[in-house]
Amino acid sequence: MNLEIITKAIASKGLKITHQRIVVYQALLASVIHPTAEQIYDQIKESNPAISLATVYKTLETFVENRLINKVPSPNGTMRYDARTDYHNHIYISNTNEIMDYDDIELKEILLNYLKKKQFENLNITDFKLQIKGEKIDPIKGITIS
Amino acid sequence: MNLEIITKAIASKGLKITHQRIVVYQALLASVIHPTAEQIYDQIKESNPAISLATVYKTLETFVENRLINKVPSPNGTMRYDARTDYHNHIYISNTNEIMDYDDIELKEILLNYLKKKQFENLNITDFKLQIKGEKIDPIKGITIS
DNA sequence: TGATTTAATAATAATTATTATTATTTAGTA
DNA sequence: TACTAAATAATAATAATTATTATTAAATCA
Ligand SMILES: [Mn+2]
Ligand SMILES: [Mn+2]
Ligand SMILES: [Zn+2]
Ligand SMILES: [Zn+2]
């Protein structure tokens, strides 16, 4: 992903452009599995050996507060991060522990319609997502992917 | 909830009937908020001061493994527990940190229909839930509930 | 029933994930 | 270039959960 886009995105939130912020955001944008803070750290420390894990956590939290990225809770309790902020759903793949995006305008319409129709007393709905859980299948051998 | 029902449920999984298991299951059944292990512990230790927090964790894990109860991940990262094992959805209430059940046969039908229609290559879907997030509103003053 | 066996529990140590603290460094700006 | 506020690295602390082990209790059986 273009470095200019990355720096502009960080700057657009009024945040200082630092090397650490650039590489953390870059790593998150490049990942498709919704990584943990530690996975991001492990990846970027190869080219940035001086970076601290606490900085990765803090940077991610700063991005979340500024709505540049999102947190995604996972079934095993450790937090995952998502560079996308537009509406989409997630598939949790239990045999690989990956979280994949699932996009469908039709689904959003169906859910919006459904929720509009229903009554929720004394409740202001702020978000809704279809959480799909599944397991990846090796098409040749059946389900045997780590 | 009837003690006989509780002991039968535990026995039906081939588990030994112990006082600790009875009170943990009883407390979970009685709760509507999907409590944490610690919330269950705090509640039951009043009448069972000798019980250990580790026993509560271990007991809950045993119940999960035996499909007597379910784990429910929460947005703030701490695990929650659910005495229900039938299909239903959850509403996470961000201003009280409660997780409430949301039941609707129509919703299940809509989602089942939708998922059946779609193609998921190399993926075996094992579960799906609508995750609703919202905030409780005090009908008199607007949103000001802790 | 009482003894035996096996599993569960209490107490506590250890681990994992995350957040807090603080001295040092750096980005943005005058 | 110098100044200042903010960010970072290093590390300590905390919260949540899991592991360990000696003790206790439930189920089985003589
Ligand atoms: Mn934690
Ligand atoms: Mn944990
Ligand atoms: Zn996503
Ligand atoms: Zn529930």
Short mmCIF file of C-alpha atoms (C1' of nucleotides) and ligand atoms in Angstrom, two decimals:
data_model
loop_
_atom_site.label_atom_id
_atom_site.label_comp_id
_atom_site.label_asym_id
_atom_site.label_seq_id
_atom_site.Cartn_x
_atom_site.Cartn_y
_atom_site.Cartn_z
CA MET A 1 0.00 0.00 0.00
CA ASN A 2 1.17 3.48 -0.92
CA LEU A 3 3.13 5.29 1.75
CA GLU A 4 1.49 8.56 0.89
CA ILE A 5 -1.97 7.13 1.52
CA ILE A 6 -0.81 5.79 4.87
CA THR A 7 0.72 9.02 6.09
CA LYS A 8 -2.33 10.96 4.89
CA ALA A 9 -4.65 8.64 6.77
CA ILE A 10 -2.67 9.06 10.00
CA ALA A 11 -2.38 12.82 9.54
CA SER A 12 -6.10 13.10 8.81
CA LYS A 13 -6.75 12.16 12.44
CA GLY A 14 -4.43 14.88 13.70
CA LEU A 15 -1.80 12.35 14.75
CA LYS A 16 1.93 12.85 14.41
CA ILE A 17 3.56 10.87 11.64
CA THR A 18 6.06 8.53 13.19
CA HIS A 19 7.89 5.61 11.73
CA GLN A 20 6.25 3.27 14.27
CA ARG A 21 2.75 4.40 13.36
CA ILE A 22 3.46 3.99 9.68
CA VAL A 23 4.75 0.44 9.98
CA VAL A 24 1.99 -0.66 12.35
CA TYR A 25 -0.73 0.70 10.10
CA GLN A 26 1.01 -0.69 7.02
CA ALA A 27 1.22 -4.17 8.55
CA LEU A 28 -2.42 -4.10 9.55
CA LEU A 29 -3.52 -2.95 6.10
CA ALA A 30 -1.50 -5.73 4.50
CA SER A 31 -2.95 -8.48 6.67
CA VAL A 32 -6.13 -10.28 5.79
CA ILE A 33 -6.49 -12.37 8.96
CA HIS A 34 -7.17 -9.61 11.54
CA PRO A 35 -3.94 -10.06 13.47
CA THR A 36 -3.26 -9.77 17.19
CA ALA A 37 -0.99 -7.00 18.50
CA GLU A 38 1.72 -9.61 18.94
CA GLN A 39 1.41 -10.88 15.37
CA ILE A 40 1.85 -7.33 14.10
CA TYR A 41 4.82 -6.89 16.42
CA ASP A 42 6.46 -10.13 15.27
CA GLN A 43 6.09 -9.13 11.67
CA ILE A 44 7.35 -5.56 11.86
CA LYS A 45 10.23 -6.16 14.25
CA GLU A 46 12.09 -7.99 11.50
CA SER A 47 12.63 -4.72 9.67
CA ASN A 48 12.31 -2.60 12.82
CA PRO A 49 14.18 -4.44 15.57
CA ALA A 50 14.06 -1.47 17.97
CA ILE A 51 10.29 -1.31 18.18
CA SER A 52 8.63 -2.18 21.46
CA LEU A 53 5.59 -4.44 21.87
CA ALA A 54 4.07 -1.86 24.21
CA THR A 55 4.37 0.69 21.44
CA VAL A 56 2.45 -1.59 19.11
CA TYR A 57 -0.34 -1.94 21.69
CA LYS A 58 -0.36 1.80 22.35
CA THR A 59 -0.30 2.68 18.67
CA LEU A 60 -3.18 0.34 17.93
CA GLU A 61 -5.17 1.81 20.83
CA THR A 62 -4.51 5.32 19.55
CA PHE A 63 -5.72 4.30 16.10
CA VAL A 64 -8.87 2.77 17.60
CA GLU A 65 -9.61 5.91 19.62
CA ASN A 66 -9.21 7.96 16.48
CA ARG A 67 -11.37 5.59 14.47
CA LEU A 68 -8.67 4.77 11.98
CA ILE A 69 -8.98 1.06 12.76
CA ASN A 70 -11.27 -1.26 14.75
CA LYS A 71 -10.95 -3.85 17.45
CA VAL A 72 -12.42 -7.27 16.82
CA PRO A 73 -13.01 -9.57 19.79
CA SER A 74 -12.26 -13.21 19.08
CA PRO A 75 -13.69 -16.42 20.55
CA ASN A 76 -10.41 -17.34 22.21
CA GLY A 77 -10.32 -14.08 24.14
CA THR A 78 -7.39 -12.27 22.55
CA MET A 79 -8.08 -9.04 20.77
CA ARG A 80 -7.75 -8.71 17.01
CA TYR A 81 -7.40 -5.60 14.89
CA ASP A 82 -9.00 -4.54 11.64
CA ALA A 83 -7.83 -1.83 9.25
CA ARG A 84 -11.30 -1.57 7.77
CA THR A 85 -13.82 0.84 9.20
CA ASP A 86 -16.60 0.44 6.67
CA TYR A 87 -19.52 -1.90 7.31
CA HIS A 88 -18.71 -5.57 6.88
CA ASN A 89 -19.07 -8.90 8.65
CA HIS A 90 -16.58 -11.48 9.85
CA ILE A 91 -16.04 -15.20 9.54
CA TYR A 92 -14.08 -16.79 12.35
CA ILE A 93 -12.25 -19.85 11.09
CA SER A 94 -11.80 -22.11 14.09
CA ASN A 95 -9.17 -24.48 12.70
CA THR A 96 -6.77 -21.72 11.66
CA ASN A 97 -7.81 -19.01 14.13
CA GLU A 98 -8.08 -16.55 11.24
CA ILE A 99 -10.78 -13.92 11.03
CA MET A 100 -11.79 -13.18 7.46
CA ASP A 101 -13.91 -10.37 6.08
CA TYR A 102 -17.30 -11.14 4.68
CA ASP A 103 -18.90 -8.48 2.52
CA ASP A 104 -22.37 -8.44 1.11
CA ILE A 105 -24.63 -5.46 0.49
CA GLU A 106 -27.64 -7.75 0.38
CA LEU A 107 -26.93 -9.04 3.88
CA LYS A 108 -26.65 -5.52 5.24
CA GLU A 109 -30.00 -4.67 3.67
CA ILE A 110 -31.63 -7.78 5.08
CA LEU A 111 -30.36 -7.03 8.58
CA LEU A 112 -31.18 -3.32 8.46
CA ASN A 113 -34.68 -4.15 7.29
CA TYR A 114 -35.13 -6.75 9.96
CA LEU A 115 -33.94 -4.51 12.78
CA LYS A 116 -36.01 -1.56 11.58
CA LYS A 117 -39.11 -3.74 11.69
CA LYS A 118 -38.48 -5.00 15.23
CA GLN A 119 -39.06 -3.09 18.42
CA PHE A 120 -36.20 -2.70 20.90
CA GLU A 121 -37.54 -1.00 23.98
CA ASN A 122 -35.20 1.35 25.79
CA LEU A 123 -32.33 0.29 23.58
CA ASN A 124 -30.38 2.39 21.11
CA ILE A 125 -28.75 0.06 18.59
CA THR A 126 -25.25 1.20 17.68
CA ASP A 127 -23.99 -1.77 15.70
CA PHE A 128 -24.96 -5.14 14.31
CA LYS A 129 -22.96 -7.87 12.64
CA LEU A 130 -23.50 -11.38 11.43
CA GLN A 131 -20.86 -13.51 13.07
CA ILE A 132 -20.18 -16.60 11.05
CA LYS A 133 -18.08 -19.39 12.46
CA GLY A 134 -16.68 -22.19 10.35
CA GLU A 135 -13.77 -24.39 9.47
CA LYS A 136 -11.61 -24.29 6.40
CA ILE A 137 -11.79 -27.43 4.34
CA ASP A 138 -8.93 -28.85 2.36
CA PRO A 139 -10.89 -29.71 -0.81
CA ILE A 140 -8.75 -32.79 -1.40
CA LYS A 141 -8.54 -34.36 2.04
CA GLY A 142 -11.56 -32.92 3.88
CA ILE A 143 -11.05 -30.85 7.00
CA THR A 144 -7.38 -31.21 7.91
CA ILE A 145 -5.99 -27.69 7.83
CA SER A 146 -4.05 -26.76 10.99
CA MET B 1 -34.48 -23.52 39.43
CA ASN B 2 -35.21 -27.04 40.67
CA LEU B 3 -32.27 -28.85 42.22
CA GLU B 4 -33.34 -32.12 40.68
CA ILE B 5 -33.21 -30.64 37.18
CA ILE B 6 -29.74 -29.29 37.89
CA THR B 7 -28.33 -32.55 39.19
CA LYS B 8 -29.90 -34.45 36.31
CA ALA B 9 -28.36 -32.07 33.79
CA ILE B 10 -24.91 -32.52 35.29
CA ALA B 11 -25.32 -36.28 35.58
CA SER B 12 -26.55 -36.51 31.98
CA LYS B 13 -23.05 -35.53 30.85
CA GLY B 14 -21.47 -38.27 32.91
CA LEU B 15 -20.08 -35.79 35.40
CA LYS B 16 -19.92 -36.37 39.14
CA ILE B 17 -22.44 -34.44 41.16
CA THR B 18 -20.56 -32.13 43.48
CA HIS B 19 -21.75 -29.22 45.53
CA GLN B 20 -19.45 -26.86 43.62
CA ARG B 21 -20.84 -27.92 40.25
CA ILE B 22 -24.38 -27.54 41.48
CA VAL B 23 -23.91 -24.00 42.77
CA VAL B 24 -21.94 -22.84 39.73
CA TYR B 25 -24.56 -24.16 37.33
CA GLN B 26 -27.35 -22.82 39.51
CA ALA B 27 -25.82 -19.34 39.57
CA LEU B 28 -25.33 -19.34 35.81
CA LEU B 29 -28.90 -20.47 35.19
CA ALA B 30 -30.19 -17.73 37.46
CA SER B 31 -28.25 -14.96 35.75
CA VAL B 32 -29.58 -13.10 32.76
CA ILE B 33 -26.48 -11.00 31.99
CA HIS B 34 -24.03 -13.72 30.91
CA PRO B 35 -21.67 -13.33 33.86
CA THR B 36 -17.88 -13.62 34.01
CA ALA B 37 -16.27 -16.42 36.04
CA GLU B 38 -15.48 -13.88 38.71
CA GLN B 39 -19.06 -12.60 38.91
CA ILE B 40 -20.25 -16.15 39.45
CA TYR B 41 -17.55 -16.64 42.07
CA ASP B 42 -18.45 -13.44 43.92
CA GLN B 43 -22.09 -14.44 44.02
CA ILE B 44 -21.71 -18.03 45.18
CA LYS B 45 -18.95 -17.47 47.72
CA GLU B 46 -21.42 -15.68 49.98
CA SER B 47 -23.15 -18.96 50.71
CA ASN B 48 -20.06 -21.07 49.91
CA PRO B 49 -17.08 -19.24 51.41
CA ALA B 50 -14.73 -22.21 50.93
CA ILE B 51 -15.06 -22.31 47.15
CA SER B 52 -12.03 -21.39 45.05
CA LEU B 53 -12.03 -19.09 42.03
CA ALA B 54 -9.92 -21.64 40.17
CA THR B 55 -12.62 -24.21 40.81
CA VAL B 56 -15.18 -21.89 39.26
CA TYR B 57 -13.00 -21.52 36.16
CA LYS B 58 -12.35 -25.25 36.00
CA THR B 59 -16.00 -26.13 36.54
CA LEU B 60 -17.13 -23.74 33.81
CA GLU B 61 -14.53 -25.16 31.42
CA THR B 62 -15.71 -28.69 32.21
CA PHE B 63 -19.29 -27.66 31.49
CA VAL B 64 -18.23 -26.07 28.19
CA GLU B 65 -16.33 -29.19 27.13
CA ASN B 66 -19.39 -31.27 27.94
CA ARG B 67 -21.70 -28.86 26.12
CA LEU B 68 -23.77 -28.10 29.16
CA ILE B 69 -23.07 -24.38 28.80
CA ASN B 70 -21.42 -22.02 26.30
CA LYS B 71 -18.69 -19.42 26.28
CA VAL B 72 -19.54 -15.99 24.95
CA PRO B 73 -16.68 -13.67 23.99
CA SER B 74 -17.26 -10.04 24.87
CA PRO B 75 -15.98 -6.82 23.27
CA ASN B 76 -13.90 -5.93 26.33
CA GLY B 77 -11.97 -9.19 26.13
CA THR B 78 -13.14 -11.05 29.24
CA MET B 79 -15.01 -14.29 28.73
CA ARG B 80 -18.68 -14.62 29.58
CA TYR B 81 -20.74 -17.73 30.17
CA ASP B 82 -24.19 -18.78 29.02
CA ALA B 83 -26.38 -21.51 30.48
CA ARG B 84 -28.36 -21.73 27.26
CA THR B 85 -27.27 -24.10 24.52
CA ASP B 86 -30.20 -23.68 22.15
CA TYR B 87 -29.98 -21.30 19.22
CA HIS B 88 -30.28 -17.64 20.10
CA ASN B 89 -28.56 -14.33 19.54
CA HIS B 90 -27.01 -11.74 21.86
CA ILE B 91 -27.24 -8.05 22.48
CA TYR B 92 -24.18 -6.48 24.05
CA ILE B 93 -25.16 -3.44 26.06
CA SER B 94 -22.13 -1.19 26.11
CA ASN B 95 -23.13 1.16 28.93
CA THR B 96 -23.84 -1.61 31.43
CA ASN B 97 -21.53 -4.31 30.04
CA GLU B 98 -24.44 -6.77 30.15
CA ILE B 99 -25.02 -9.38 27.48
CA MET B 100 -28.71 -10.12 26.96
CA ASP B 101 -30.36 -12.89 25.02
CA TYR B 102 -32.24 -12.09 21.87
CA ASP B 103 -34.62 -14.72 20.59
CA ASP B 104 -36.51 -14.73 17.33
CA ILE B 105 -37.44 -17.68 15.17
CA GLU B 106 -37.98 -15.38 12.21
CA LEU B 107 -34.40 -14.11 12.45
CA LYS B 108 -33.04 -17.64 12.51
CA GLU B 109 -35.07 -18.46 9.40
CA ILE B 110 -33.88 -15.34 7.60
CA LEU B 111 -30.24 -16.12 8.36
CA LEU B 112 -30.50 -19.82 7.55
CA ASN B 113 -32.14 -18.96 4.26
CA TYR B 114 -29.54 -16.38 3.46
CA LEU B 115 -26.60 -18.63 4.24
CA LYS B 116 -28.09 -21.57 2.33
CA LYS B 117 -28.40 -19.37 -0.74
CA LYS B 118 -24.80 -18.15 -0.61
CA GLN B 119 -21.73 -20.10 -1.61
CA PHE B 120 -18.90 -20.52 0.88
CA GLU B 121 -16.05 -22.24 -0.88
CA ASN B 122 -13.95 -24.62 1.18
CA LEU B 123 -15.75 -23.54 4.34
CA ASN B 124 -17.92 -25.63 6.60
CA ILE B 125 -20.17 -23.26 8.55
CA THR B 126 -20.57 -24.42 12.14
CA ASP B 127 -22.37 -21.45 13.67
CA PHE B 128 -23.84 -18.05 12.91
CA LYS B 129 -25.18 -15.32 15.14
CA LEU B 130 -26.44 -11.82 14.81
CA GLN B 131 -24.41 -9.72 17.22
CA ILE B 132 -26.31 -6.62 18.19
CA LYS B 133 -24.62 -3.85 20.10
CA GLY B 134 -26.53 -1.07 21.80
CA GLU B 135 -26.97 1.13 24.82
CA LYS B 136 -29.71 1.00 27.37
CA ILE B 137 -31.78 4.15 27.50
CA ASP B 138 -33.35 5.54 30.62
CA PRO B 139 -36.78 6.40 29.13
CA ILE B 140 -37.06 9.49 31.34
CA LYS B 141 -33.62 11.04 31.07
CA GLY B 142 -32.21 9.63 27.82
CA ILE B 143 -29.01 7.57 27.89
CA THR B 144 -27.60 7.89 31.40
CA ILE B 145 -27.51 4.38 32.76
CA SER B 146 -24.10 3.42 34.22
"C1'" DT C 1 -20.98 -50.70 55.48
"C1'" DG C 2 -16.22 -49.66 55.10
"C1'" DA C 3 -12.23 -49.75 52.17
"C1'" DT C 4 -10.52 -48.58 47.74
"C1'" DT C 5 -10.09 -46.09 43.68
"C1'" DT C 6 -10.55 -42.22 40.95
"C1'" DA C 7 -11.80 -37.72 40.16
"C1'" DA C 8 -12.59 -33.03 42.04
"C1'" DT C 9 -11.22 -29.25 44.86
"C1'" DA C 10 -8.47 -25.63 47.40
"C1'" DA C 11 -4.59 -23.20 47.56
"C1'" DT C 12 -1.43 -21.16 45.15
"C1'" DA C 13 2.10 -20.59 41.52
"C1'" DA C 14 2.69 -19.60 36.78
"C1'" DT C 15 1.49 -17.79 32.38
"C1'" DT C 16 -0.57 -14.80 28.99
"C1'" DA C 17 -2.43 -10.64 27.44
"C1'" DT C 18 -2.61 -6.05 28.26
"C1'" DT C 19 -1.88 -1.55 30.55
"C1'" DA C 20 0.87 1.76 33.35
"C1'" DT C 21 5.10 4.24 34.44
"C1'" DT C 22 8.97 6.92 33.45
"C1'" DA C 23 13.23 8.37 31.39
"C1'" DT C 24 14.59 9.34 26.77
"C1'" DT C 25 13.84 10.62 22.10
"C1'" DT C 26 11.53 12.75 18.29
"C1'" DA C 27 8.07 15.36 15.32
"C1'" DG C 28 6.12 19.49 14.45
"C1'" DT C 29 6.62 24.22 14.74
"C1'" DA C 30 8.43 29.04 15.81
"C1'" DT D 1 18.04 25.56 14.62
"C1'" DA D 2 15.80 25.54 19.11
"C1'" DC D 3 11.72 24.60 21.70
"C1'" DT D 4 7.99 22.01 23.40
"C1'" DA D 5 4.60 18.66 23.46
"C1'" DA D 6 3.95 14.20 22.28
"C1'" DA D 7 5.66 9.54 21.29
"C1'" DT D 8 8.64 5.74 22.28
"C1'" DA D 9 11.49 2.05 24.64
"C1'" DA D 10 12.15 -0.38 28.47
"C1'" DT D 11 10.18 -2.36 31.94
"C1'" DA D 12 7.03 -2.89 35.88
"C1'" DA D 13 2.40 -3.83 37.08
"C1'" DT D 14 -2.11 -5.70 36.60
"C1'" DA D 15 -5.96 -8.64 35.09
"C1'" DA D 16 -7.57 -12.84 33.42
"C1'" DT D 17 -6.81 -17.40 33.04
"C1'" DT D 18 -4.39 -21.86 33.39
"C1'" DA D 19 -1.25 -25.19 35.70
"C1'" DT D 20 0.38 -27.70 39.70
"C1'" DT D 21 -0.09 -30.45 43.59
"C1'" DA D 22 -1.50 -31.91 48.09
"C1'" DT D 23 -5.88 -32.80 50.07
"C1'" DT D 24 -10.61 -34.18 50.00
"C1'" DA D 25 -14.76 -36.32 48.44
"C1'" DA D 26 -17.67 -39.19 45.27
"C1'" DA D 27 -18.48 -43.47 43.28
"C1'" DT D 28 -17.44 -48.28 43.13
"C1'" DC D 29 -16.85 -52.52 45.19
"C1'" DA D 30 -15.39 -56.31 48.74
MN MN E 1 -6.35 -8.92 30.04
MN MN E 2 -5.90 -14.62 28.95
ZN ZN E 3 -12.73 -6.91 9.01
ZN ZN E 4 -27.33 -16.36 25.74
#
